[in-house]
Amino acid sequence: MIERDHDHPSVVMWSVANEPASHEKGAHEYFKEIINYTRKLDPQKRPVTIVNIMMANADKDLVGDLVDGLCLNRYYGWYVNLDDLDGAKHDLRVELEKWHAHFPDKPIVFTELGADTVAGMHSLRHAPYSEEYQVDYYQANFEVFDELDYVHGEQL
């Protein structure tokens, strides 16, 4: 991947894993070797990261110290707190504050977030799967992101 893409203009960082079990025993040793090798191969010395799965939250993750930035896949308000956007905002904020407390100098980027919808489905009460709920979901997440200057971006 690095040999192939090292000169591609859209590569801004290397992700060496998507949603690994970075909370399980042995993860730190395993990823330390991979991350160091990735850094060795890149002539431009771009940041290296791992895309974190929700089960490996700030209290359980074992590899956050190895990466240059924290990339999180999170679905508060969808897989967690479905139809409870106030609870989703609270839980998201709490988790982000923990990540920031552990790694105050690392930027956070959301590499996945979203709520599914049935195209054309509408709901006066903004029920899940409606287009209205999807809009509300994104607005709730963006409200939290915009409060925290260490959240540097998101990909829907």
Coordinates of N, CA, C and O in Angstrom, one line a residue, residues 71-137:
C71 N -8.6 8.0 15.3 CA -9.7 7.9 14.4 C -10.7 7.0 15.0 O -10.5 5.8 15.3
L72 N -12.0 7.5 15.1 CA -13.0 6.8 15.8 C -14.2 6.5 14.8 O -14.6 7.4 14.1
N73 N -14.7 5.3 14.9 CA -15.9 4.9 14.3 C -17.0 4.8 15.4 O -16.9 4.0 16.2
R74 N -18.0 5.7 15.4 CA -18.9 5.8 16.5 C -20.3 6.0 15.9 O -20.5 6.7 14.9
Y75 N -21.3 5.4 16.6 CA -22.7 5.5 16.2 C -23.6 5.8 17.4 O -24.6 5.1 17.5
Y76 N -23.3 6.8 18.2 CA -24.2 7.2 19.3 C -25.4 7.8 18.6 O -25.3 8.7 17.8
G77 N -26.6 7.3 19.0 CA -27.8 7.7 18.4 C -28.3 6.7 17.3 O -29.4 6.8 16.8
W78 N -27.5 5.7 17.0 CA -27.9 4.7 16.1 C -27.7 3.3 16.7 O -28.7 2.7 17.1
Y79 N -26.5 2.7 16.7 CA -26.3 1.4 17.3 C -26.4 1.5 18.8 O -26.7 0.5 19.5
V80 N -26.1 2.7 19.4 CA -26.2 2.9 20.8 C -27.1 4.2 21.0 O -26.9 5.1 20.2
N81 N -28.0 4.1 21.9 CA -28.9 5.2 22.2 C -29.9 5.5 21.0 O -30.2 6.6 20.7
L82 N -30.3 4.4 20.3 CA -31.2 4.6 19.2 C -32.5 5.3 19.7 O -33.1 5.0 20.7
D83 N -32.9 6.4 19.0 CA -34.0 7.2 19.3 C -33.9 7.9 20.6 O -34.9 8.3 21.3
D84 N -32.7 8.2 21.1 CA -32.4 9.0 22.3 C -31.2 9.9 22.0 O -30.1 9.6 22.5
L85 N -31.5 10.9 21.2 CA -30.3 11.8 20.8 C -29.8 12.6 22.0 O -28.6 12.9 21.9
D86 N -30.5 12.9 23.0 CA -30.0 13.6 24.1 C -29.0 12.7 24.9 O -27.9 13.1 25.2
G87 N -29.4 11.4 25.0 CA -28.5 10.5 25.6 C -27.3 10.2 24.8 O -26.2 10.0 25.3
A88 N -27.5 10.2 23.5 CA -26.4 10.0 22.5 C -25.4 11.1 22.6 O -24.1 10.8 22.7
K89 N -25.8 12.3 22.7 CA -24.9 13.5 22.8 C -24.1 13.4 24.1 O -22.9 13.6 24.1
H90 N -24.8 13.0 25.2 CA -24.2 12.9 26.5 C -23.1 11.9 26.4 O -21.9 12.1 26.8
D91 N -23.4 10.7 26.0 CA -22.4 9.6 26.0 C -21.3 9.8 25.0 O -20.1 9.5 25.3
L92 N -21.6 10.5 23.9 CA -20.5 10.8 22.9 C -19.5 11.8 23.6 O -18.3 11.7 23.5
R93 N -20.1 12.8 24.2 CA -19.3 13.9 24.9 C -18.4 13.2 26.0 O -17.2 13.6 26.1
V94 N -19.0 12.4 26.8 CA -18.2 11.7 27.8 C -17.1 10.9 27.3 O -15.9 11.0 27.8
E95 N -17.3 10.1 26.2 CA -16.2 9.4 25.6 C -15.2 10.3 25.1 O -14.0 10.0 25.3
L96 N -15.5 11.3 24.4 CA -14.5 12.2 23.8 C -13.7 12.9 24.9 O -12.5 13.1 24.7
E97 N -14.3 13.3 25.9 CA -13.6 13.9 27.0 C -12.6 12.9 27.6 O -11.5 13.3 28.0
K98 N -12.9 11.6 27.7 CA -12.0 10.6 28.2 C -10.8 10.5 27.2 O -9.6 10.4 27.7
W99 N -11.1 10.4 25.9 CA -10.0 10.3 25.0 C -9.1 11.5 25.1 O -7.8 11.3 25.1
H100 N -9.6 12.6 25.2 CA -8.8 13.9 25.3 C -8.0 13.9 26.6 O -6.9 14.3 26.6
A101 N -8.6 13.4 27.7 CA -7.8 13.4 28.9 C -6.6 12.4 28.8 O -5.6 12.7 29.3
H102 N -6.8 11.3 28.1 CA -5.7 10.3 28.0 C -4.7 10.8 27.0 O -3.5 10.6 27.2
F103 N -5.1 11.5 25.9 CA -4.2 11.9 24.9 C -4.5 13.4 24.5 O -5.0 13.7 23.4
P104 N -4.1 14.3 25.3 CA -4.5 15.7 25.1 C -3.9 16.4 23.9 O -4.4 17.4 23.4
D105 N -2.8 15.8 23.4 CA -2.2 16.4 22.2 C -2.5 15.8 20.9 O -2.0 16.1 19.8
K106 N -3.4 14.8 20.9 CA -3.8 14.1 19.7 C -5.1 14.6 19.1 O -6.1 14.6 19.8
P107 N -5.1 14.9 17.8 CA -6.4 15.2 17.2 C -7.3 14.0 17.1 O -6.8 12.9 17.0
I108 N -8.6 14.3 17.1 CA -9.6 13.2 16.9 C -10.3 13.4 15.6 O -10.8 14.6 15.3
V109 N -10.4 12.4 14.8 CA -11.2 12.4 13.5 C -12.2 11.3 13.6 O -11.9 10.2 13.9
F110 N -13.4 11.6 13.2 CA -14.4 10.6 13.1 C -14.4 10.0 11.7 O -14.6 10.7 10.7
T111 N -14.1 8.7 11.6 CA -13.9 8.1 10.3 C -15.2 7.3 9.9 O -15.3 6.9 8.7
E112 N -16.1 7.1 10.8 CA -17.4 6.6 10.5 C -18.4 7.2 11.5 O -18.1 7.2 12.7
L113 N -19.5 7.6 11.0 CA -20.7 7.9 11.8 C -21.9 7.9 10.8 O -21.7 8.2 9.7
G114 N -23.0 7.7 11.4 CA -24.2 7.7 10.5 C -25.4 7.0 11.0 O -25.3 6.2 12.0
A115 N -26.5 7.3 10.4 CA -27.8 6.7 10.8 C -28.5 6.3 9.5 O -28.5 7.1 8.5
D116 N -29.0 5.1 9.4 CA -29.6 4.6 8.1 C -31.0 5.3 8.0 O -31.6 5.8 8.9
T117 N -31.4 5.3 6.7 CA -32.8 5.8 6.5 C -33.4 5.1 5.3 O -32.7 4.5 4.5
V118 N -34.7 5.0 5.3 CA -35.4 4.5 4.1 C -35.7 5.7 3.2 O -36.4 6.6 3.7
A119 N -35.2 5.7 2.0 CA -35.4 6.9 1.2 C -36.9 7.2 1.0 O -37.7 6.3 0.7
G120 N -37.2 8.4 1.3 CA -38.6 8.8 1.1 C -39.5 8.6 2.4 O -40.6 9.0 2.4
M121 N -38.9 7.9 3.4 CA -39.7 7.7 4.6 C -39.7 9.0 5.5 O -38.6 9.5 5.8
H122 N -40.8 9.4 5.9 CA -40.9 10.6 6.7 C -41.7 10.3 8.0 O -42.5 9.3 8.0
S123 N -41.5 11.0 9.0 CA -42.1 10.8 10.3 C -42.3 12.1 11.0 O -41.3 12.8 11.2
L124 N -43.5 12.4 11.5 CA -43.8 13.6 12.2 C -43.0 13.6 13.6 O -42.6 14.6 14.1
R125 N -42.8 12.4 14.1 CA -42.1 12.3 15.4 C -40.6 12.0 15.2 O -39.9 11.7 16.1
H126 N -40.2 12.1 14.0 CA -38.7 11.9 13.7 C -38.2 10.5 14.1 O -37.2 10.4 14.7
A127 N -39.0 9.5 13.8 CA -38.7 8.1 14.2 C -37.4 7.6 13.5 O -37.1 8.0 12.3
P128 N -36.7 6.7 14.1 CA -35.6 6.1 13.4 C -36.0 5.5 12.0 O -37.1 5.1 11.8
Y129 N -35.0 5.6 11.1 CA -35.1 5.2 9.7 C -35.8 6.3 8.9 O -35.9 6.2 7.7
S130 N -36.4 7.3 9.5 CA -37.0 8.4 8.7 C -35.9 9.4 8.3 O -34.8 9.5 9.0
E131 N -36.2 10.1 7.2 CA -35.2 11.1 6.8 C -35.0 12.2 7.9 O -34.0 12.8 8.1
E132 N -36.1 12.5 8.6 CA -36.0 13.5 9.7 C -35.1 13.1 10.8 O -34.3 13.9 11.3
Y133 N -35.2 11.8 11.2 CA -34.3 11.3 12.2 C -32.8 11.3 11.8 O -32.0 11.7 12.6
Q134 N -32.6 11.0 10.5 CA -31.2 11.1 10.0 C -30.6 12.5 10.2 O -29.5 12.7 10.6
V135 N -31.4 13.5 9.8 CA -31.0 14.9 9.9 C -30.7 15.2 11.4 O -29.7 15.8 11.7
D136 N -31.7 14.8 12.2 CA -31.5 15.1 13.7 C -30.3 14.4 14.2 O -29.6 15.0 15.1
Y137 N -30.0 13.2 13.8 CA -28.8 12.4 14.2 C -27.6 13.2 13.9 O -26.7 13.4 14.7

